[in-house]
mmCIF file of C-alpha atoms and ligand atoms in Angstrom:
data_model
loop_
_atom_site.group_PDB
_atom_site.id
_atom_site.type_symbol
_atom_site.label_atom_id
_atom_site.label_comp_id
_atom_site.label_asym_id
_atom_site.label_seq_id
_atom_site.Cartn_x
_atom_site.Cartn_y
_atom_site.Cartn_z
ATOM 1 C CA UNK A 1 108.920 87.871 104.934
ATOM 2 C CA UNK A 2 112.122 88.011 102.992
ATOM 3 C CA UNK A 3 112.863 91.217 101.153
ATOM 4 C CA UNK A 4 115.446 92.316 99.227
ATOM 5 C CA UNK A 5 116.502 96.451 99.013
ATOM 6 C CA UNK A 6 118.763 96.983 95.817
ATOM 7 C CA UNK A 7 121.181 99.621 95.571
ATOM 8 C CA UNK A 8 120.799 101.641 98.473
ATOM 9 C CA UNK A 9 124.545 102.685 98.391
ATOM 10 C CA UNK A 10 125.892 104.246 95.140
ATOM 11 C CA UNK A 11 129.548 102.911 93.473
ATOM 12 C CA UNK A 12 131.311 106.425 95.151
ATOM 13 C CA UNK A 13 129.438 105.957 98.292
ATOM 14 C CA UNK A 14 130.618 101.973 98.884
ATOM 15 C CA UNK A 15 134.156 102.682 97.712
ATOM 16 C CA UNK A 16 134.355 105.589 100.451
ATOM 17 C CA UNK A 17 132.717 103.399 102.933
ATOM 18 C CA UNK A 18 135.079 100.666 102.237
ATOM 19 C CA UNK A 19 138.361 102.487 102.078
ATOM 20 C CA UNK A 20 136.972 103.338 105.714
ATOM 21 C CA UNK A 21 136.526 100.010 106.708
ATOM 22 C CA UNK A 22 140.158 98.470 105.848
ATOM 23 C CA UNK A 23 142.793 97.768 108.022
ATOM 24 C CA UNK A 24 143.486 100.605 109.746
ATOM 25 C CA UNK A 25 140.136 100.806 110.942
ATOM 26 C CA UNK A 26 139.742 99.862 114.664
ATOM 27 C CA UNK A 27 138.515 95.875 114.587
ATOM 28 C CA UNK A 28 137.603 94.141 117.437
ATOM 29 C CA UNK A 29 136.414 90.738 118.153
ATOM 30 C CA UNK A 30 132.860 90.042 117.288
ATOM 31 C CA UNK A 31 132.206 87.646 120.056
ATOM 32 C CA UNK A 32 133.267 90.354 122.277
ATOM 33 C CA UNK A 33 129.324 92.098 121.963
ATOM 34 C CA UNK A 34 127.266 88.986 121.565
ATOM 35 C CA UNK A 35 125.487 87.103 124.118
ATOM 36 C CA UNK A 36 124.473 83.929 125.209
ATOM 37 C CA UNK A 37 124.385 81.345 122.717
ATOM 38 C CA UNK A 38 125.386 83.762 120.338
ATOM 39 C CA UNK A 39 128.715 84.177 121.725
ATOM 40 C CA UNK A 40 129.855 80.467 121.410
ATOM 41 C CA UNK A 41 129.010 80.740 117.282
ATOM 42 C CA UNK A 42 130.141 84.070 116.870
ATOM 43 C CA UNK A 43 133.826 84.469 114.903
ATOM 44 C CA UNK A 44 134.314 87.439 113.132
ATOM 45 C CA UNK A 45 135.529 90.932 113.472
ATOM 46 C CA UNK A 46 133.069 93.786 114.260
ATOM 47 C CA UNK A 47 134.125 97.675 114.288
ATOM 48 C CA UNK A 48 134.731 99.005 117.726
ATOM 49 C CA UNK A 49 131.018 100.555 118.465
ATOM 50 C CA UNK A 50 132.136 103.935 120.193
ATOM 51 C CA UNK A 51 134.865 104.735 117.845
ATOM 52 C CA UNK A 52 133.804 108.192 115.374
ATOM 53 C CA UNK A 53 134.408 106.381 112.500
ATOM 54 C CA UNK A 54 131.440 103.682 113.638
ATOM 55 C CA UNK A 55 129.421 106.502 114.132
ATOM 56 C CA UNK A 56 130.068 109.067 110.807
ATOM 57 C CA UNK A 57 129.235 105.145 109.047
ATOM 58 C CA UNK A 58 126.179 104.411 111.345
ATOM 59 C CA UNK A 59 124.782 107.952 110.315
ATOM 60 C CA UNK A 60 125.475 107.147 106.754
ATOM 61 C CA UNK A 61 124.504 103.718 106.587
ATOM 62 C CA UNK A 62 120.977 104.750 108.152
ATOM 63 C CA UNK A 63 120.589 108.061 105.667
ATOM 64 C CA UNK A 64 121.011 105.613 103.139
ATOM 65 C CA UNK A 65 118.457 103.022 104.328
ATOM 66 C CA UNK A 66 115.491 105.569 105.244
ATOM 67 C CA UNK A 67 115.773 107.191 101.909
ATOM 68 C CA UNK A 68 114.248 103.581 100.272
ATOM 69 C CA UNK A 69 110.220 103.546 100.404
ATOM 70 C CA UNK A 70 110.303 100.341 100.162
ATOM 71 C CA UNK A 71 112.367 99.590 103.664
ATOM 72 C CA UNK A 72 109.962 102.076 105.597
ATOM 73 C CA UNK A 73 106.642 100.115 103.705
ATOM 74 C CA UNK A 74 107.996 96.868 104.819
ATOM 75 C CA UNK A 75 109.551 97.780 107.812
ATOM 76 C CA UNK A 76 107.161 100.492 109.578
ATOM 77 C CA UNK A 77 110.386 100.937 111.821
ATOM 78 C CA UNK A 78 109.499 102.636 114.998
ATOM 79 C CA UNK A 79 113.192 102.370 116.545
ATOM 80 C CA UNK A 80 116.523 101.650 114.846
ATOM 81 C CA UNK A 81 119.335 99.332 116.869
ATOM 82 C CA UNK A 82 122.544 101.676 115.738
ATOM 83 C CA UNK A 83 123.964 100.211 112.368
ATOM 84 C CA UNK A 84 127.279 98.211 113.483
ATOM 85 C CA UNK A 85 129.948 97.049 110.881
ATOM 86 C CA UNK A 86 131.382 93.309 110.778
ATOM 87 C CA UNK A 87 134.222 91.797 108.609
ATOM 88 C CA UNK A 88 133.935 88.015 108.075
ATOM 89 C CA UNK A 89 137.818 86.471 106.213
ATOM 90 C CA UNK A 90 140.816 84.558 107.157
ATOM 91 C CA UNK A 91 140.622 82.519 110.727
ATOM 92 C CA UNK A 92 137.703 84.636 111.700
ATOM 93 C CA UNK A 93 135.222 83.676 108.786
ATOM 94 C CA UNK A 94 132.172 82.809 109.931
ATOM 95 C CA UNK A 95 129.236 82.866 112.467
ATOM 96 C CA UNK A 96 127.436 79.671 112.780
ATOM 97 C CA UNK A 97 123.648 79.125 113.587
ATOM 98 C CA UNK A 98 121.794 81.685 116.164
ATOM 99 C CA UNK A 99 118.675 83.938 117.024
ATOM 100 C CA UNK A 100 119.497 87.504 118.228
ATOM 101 C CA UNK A 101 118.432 88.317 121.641
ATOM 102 C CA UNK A 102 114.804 89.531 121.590
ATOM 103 C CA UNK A 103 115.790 93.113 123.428
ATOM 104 C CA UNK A 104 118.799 94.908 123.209
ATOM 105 C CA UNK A 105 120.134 97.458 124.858
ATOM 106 C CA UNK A 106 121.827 100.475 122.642
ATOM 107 C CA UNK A 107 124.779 102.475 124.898
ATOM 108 C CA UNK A 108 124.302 104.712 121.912
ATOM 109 C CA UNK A 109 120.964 105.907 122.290
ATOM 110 C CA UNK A 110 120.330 104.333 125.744
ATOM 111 C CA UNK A 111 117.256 102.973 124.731
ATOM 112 C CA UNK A 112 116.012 99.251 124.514
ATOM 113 C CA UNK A 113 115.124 98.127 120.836
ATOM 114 C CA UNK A 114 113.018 95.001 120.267
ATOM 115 C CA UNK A 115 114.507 92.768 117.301
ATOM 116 C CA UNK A 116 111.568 92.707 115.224
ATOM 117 C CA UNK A 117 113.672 92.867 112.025
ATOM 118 C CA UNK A 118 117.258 92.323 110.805
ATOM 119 C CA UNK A 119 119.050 94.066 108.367
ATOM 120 C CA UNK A 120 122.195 93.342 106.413
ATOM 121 C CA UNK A 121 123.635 95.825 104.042
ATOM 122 C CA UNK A 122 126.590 94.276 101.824
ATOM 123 C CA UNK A 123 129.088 96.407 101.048
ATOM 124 C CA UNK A 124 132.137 93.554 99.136
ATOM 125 C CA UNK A 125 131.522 93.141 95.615
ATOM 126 C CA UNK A 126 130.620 89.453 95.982
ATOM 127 C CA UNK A 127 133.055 88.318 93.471
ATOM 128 C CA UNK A 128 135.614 89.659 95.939
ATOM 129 C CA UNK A 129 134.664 86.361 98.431
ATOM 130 C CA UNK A 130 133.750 82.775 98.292
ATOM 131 C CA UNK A 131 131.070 81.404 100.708
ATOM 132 C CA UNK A 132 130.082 84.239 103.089
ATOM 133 C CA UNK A 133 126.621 83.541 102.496
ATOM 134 C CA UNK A 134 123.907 85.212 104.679
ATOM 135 C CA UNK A 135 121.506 81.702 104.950
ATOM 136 C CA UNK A 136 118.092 82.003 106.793
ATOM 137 C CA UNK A 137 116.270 79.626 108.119
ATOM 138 C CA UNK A 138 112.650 79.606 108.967
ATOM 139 C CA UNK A 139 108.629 77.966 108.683
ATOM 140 C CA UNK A 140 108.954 78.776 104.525
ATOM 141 C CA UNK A 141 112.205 76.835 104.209
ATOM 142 C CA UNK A 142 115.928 77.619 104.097
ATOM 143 C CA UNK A 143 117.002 80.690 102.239
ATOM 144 C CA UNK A 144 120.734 81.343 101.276
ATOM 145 C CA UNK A 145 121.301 85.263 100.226
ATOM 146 C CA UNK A 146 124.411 86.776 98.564
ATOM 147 C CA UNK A 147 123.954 89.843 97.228
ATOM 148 C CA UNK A 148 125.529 92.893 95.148
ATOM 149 C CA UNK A 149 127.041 95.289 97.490
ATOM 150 C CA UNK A 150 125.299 98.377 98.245
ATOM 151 C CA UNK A 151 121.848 95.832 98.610
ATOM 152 C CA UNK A 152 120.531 95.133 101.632
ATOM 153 C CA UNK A 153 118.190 92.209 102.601
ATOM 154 C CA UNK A 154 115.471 92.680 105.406
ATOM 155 C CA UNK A 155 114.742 89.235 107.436
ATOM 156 C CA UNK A 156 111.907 88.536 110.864
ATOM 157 C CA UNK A 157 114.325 88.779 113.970
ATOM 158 C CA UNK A 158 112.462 85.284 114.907
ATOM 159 C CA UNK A 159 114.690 83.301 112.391
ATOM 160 C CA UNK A 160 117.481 81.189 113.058
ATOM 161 C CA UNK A 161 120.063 82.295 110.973
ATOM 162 C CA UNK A 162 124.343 82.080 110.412
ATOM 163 C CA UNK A 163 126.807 83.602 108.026
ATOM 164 C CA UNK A 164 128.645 81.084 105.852
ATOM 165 C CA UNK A 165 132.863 80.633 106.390
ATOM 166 C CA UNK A 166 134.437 83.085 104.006
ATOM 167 C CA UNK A 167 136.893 80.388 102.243
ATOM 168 C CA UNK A 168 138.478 83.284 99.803
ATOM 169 C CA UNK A 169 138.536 87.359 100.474
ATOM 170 C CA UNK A 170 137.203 89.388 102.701
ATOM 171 C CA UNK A 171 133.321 90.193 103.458
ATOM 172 C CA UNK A 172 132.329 93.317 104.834
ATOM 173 C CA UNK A 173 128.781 94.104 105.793
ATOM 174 C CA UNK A 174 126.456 96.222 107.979
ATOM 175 C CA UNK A 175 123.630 95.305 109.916
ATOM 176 C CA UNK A 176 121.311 96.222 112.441
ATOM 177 C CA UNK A 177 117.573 95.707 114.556
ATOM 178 C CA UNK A 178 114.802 97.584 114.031
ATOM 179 C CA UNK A 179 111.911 97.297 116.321
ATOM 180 C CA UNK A 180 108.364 98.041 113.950
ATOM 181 C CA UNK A 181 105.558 99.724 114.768
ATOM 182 C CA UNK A 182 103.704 96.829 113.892
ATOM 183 C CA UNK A 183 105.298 93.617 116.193
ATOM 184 C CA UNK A 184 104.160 90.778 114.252
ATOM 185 C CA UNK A 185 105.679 89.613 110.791
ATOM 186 C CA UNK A 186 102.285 88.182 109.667
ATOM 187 C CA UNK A 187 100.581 91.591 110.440
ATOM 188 C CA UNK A 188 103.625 93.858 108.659
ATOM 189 C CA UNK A 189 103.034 90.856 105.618
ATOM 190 C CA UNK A 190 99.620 91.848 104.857
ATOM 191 C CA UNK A 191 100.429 95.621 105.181
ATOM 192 C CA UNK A 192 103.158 95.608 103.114
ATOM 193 C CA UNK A 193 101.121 93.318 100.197
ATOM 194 C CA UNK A 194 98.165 95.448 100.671
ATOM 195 C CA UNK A 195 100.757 98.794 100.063
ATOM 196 C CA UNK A 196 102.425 97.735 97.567
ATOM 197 C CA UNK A 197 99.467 96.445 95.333
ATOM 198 C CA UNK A 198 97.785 100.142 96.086
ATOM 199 C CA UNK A 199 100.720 101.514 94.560
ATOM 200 C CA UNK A 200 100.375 99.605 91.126
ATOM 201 C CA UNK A 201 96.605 100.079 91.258
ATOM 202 C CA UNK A 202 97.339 103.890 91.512
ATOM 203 C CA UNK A 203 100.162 103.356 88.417
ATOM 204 C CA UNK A 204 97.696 101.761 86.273
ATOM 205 C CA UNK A 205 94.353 103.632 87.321
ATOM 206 C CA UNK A 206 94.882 106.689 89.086
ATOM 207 C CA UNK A 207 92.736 107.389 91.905
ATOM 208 C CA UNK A 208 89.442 105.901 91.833
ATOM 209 C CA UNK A 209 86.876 105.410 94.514
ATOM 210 C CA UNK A 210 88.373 101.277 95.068
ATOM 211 C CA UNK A 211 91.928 102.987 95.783
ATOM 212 C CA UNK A 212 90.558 105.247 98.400
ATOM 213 C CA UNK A 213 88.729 103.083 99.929
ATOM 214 C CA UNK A 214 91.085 100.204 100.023
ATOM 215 C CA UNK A 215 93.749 102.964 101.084
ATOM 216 C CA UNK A 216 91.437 103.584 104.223
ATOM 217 C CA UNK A 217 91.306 100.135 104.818
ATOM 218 C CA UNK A 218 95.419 99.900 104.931
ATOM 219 C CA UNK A 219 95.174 103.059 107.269
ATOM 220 C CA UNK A 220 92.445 101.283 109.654
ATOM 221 C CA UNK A 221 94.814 97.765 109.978
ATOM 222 C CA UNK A 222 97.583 99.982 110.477
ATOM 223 C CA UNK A 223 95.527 101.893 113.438
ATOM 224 C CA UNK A 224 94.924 98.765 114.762
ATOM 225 C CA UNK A 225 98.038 97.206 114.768
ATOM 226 C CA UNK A 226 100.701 99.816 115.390
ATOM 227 C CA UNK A 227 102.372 100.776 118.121
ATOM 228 C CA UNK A 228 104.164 104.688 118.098
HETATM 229 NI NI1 NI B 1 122.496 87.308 114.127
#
């Protein structure tokens, strides 16, 4: 499943986060924290990972994210991969086709994370950039996603996927991992379908006897298939 989180940043919120992220800010190579395969696609610029200002922006990015019901309903995140920064323009504009590593290992936290899920947050206004385009690939088809900054799109870990050369401007973004309480995509599918229609019900209904007992069923998959 492909989902799309809009506006999880507010107009003051990107602009601070931006004037953060410009060139004073302390950019590394990207290729210089991926891994196998990875590395040989990888060309952009990431934000040095122990720096504070990664981590005051990690802690904001993530406020952000776990305010939205809607990424917690789809995501039932059980562990969060700390939030890194990247910056995709000029001769480091792209990062070509790849699947993440299945565990990695945060020197944040010190935990391991399973990529169940990947997250992008825009943060450039996208007619700040040409090409830059987040495109997906996967059983359902090829998906190309460009969107407003301050959205975020939430993608299965199991995807190939690449980020488009940046031919004009600069794109800045945030991503991370999250490792669900539920592992499988088809499993967090039917949760999220079965949530989300409960919801309307409720909107259009109230509570009747069908929503609480539909609403016990979502609980019983969920005891089934989760992991805490
Ligand atoms: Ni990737």
């Amino acid at each position: 499943m492909i989902l799309v989180l809009n506006n999880l940043l507010n107009p003051g919120e990107l602009a601070s986060i931006r004037s953060a992220l410009g060139p004073q800010a302390p950019w590394i190579a990207g290729a210089s924290s991926a891994g196998g395969q990875a590395v040989t696609q990888k060309d952009n610029q990431q934000l040095a990972q122990d720096s504070a200002l990664a981590q005051s922006l990690q802690e904001r990015l993530l406020q952000a994210v776990q305010a939205d019901p809607l990424f917690f309903s789809a995501a039932l995140p059980r562990k969060i991969f700390n939030p890194l920064f990247n910056r995709y323009g000029g001769p480091s504009n792209h990062y070509g086709p790849h699947i993440d590593g299945a565990i990695l290992h945060s020197k944040h936290t010190g935990e391991r994370v399973r990529t169940d899920l990947s997250c992008t947050v825009f943060l450039s206004d996208p007619g700040d950039y040409d090409g830059g385009e987040l495109t997906v690939h996967d059983t359902y088809g090829t998906k190309s996603i460009k969107l407003p900054a301050g959205s975020a799109v939430l993608y299965p870990g199991t995807s190939l996927h690449e980020v488009r050369p940046v031919t004009r401007g600069q794109r800045l973004a945030s991503f991370f991992w999250i490792q669900s309480m539920v592992r499988l995509d088809e499993h967090r599918r039917l949760l999220f379908d079965l949530d989300m229609n409960l919801l309307k019900l409720r909107q259009q209904h109230g509570e009747t006897a069908e929503t609480t007992a539909l609403t016990g069923t979502y609980h019983n998959l969920l005891r089934m298939w989760a992991d805490t």
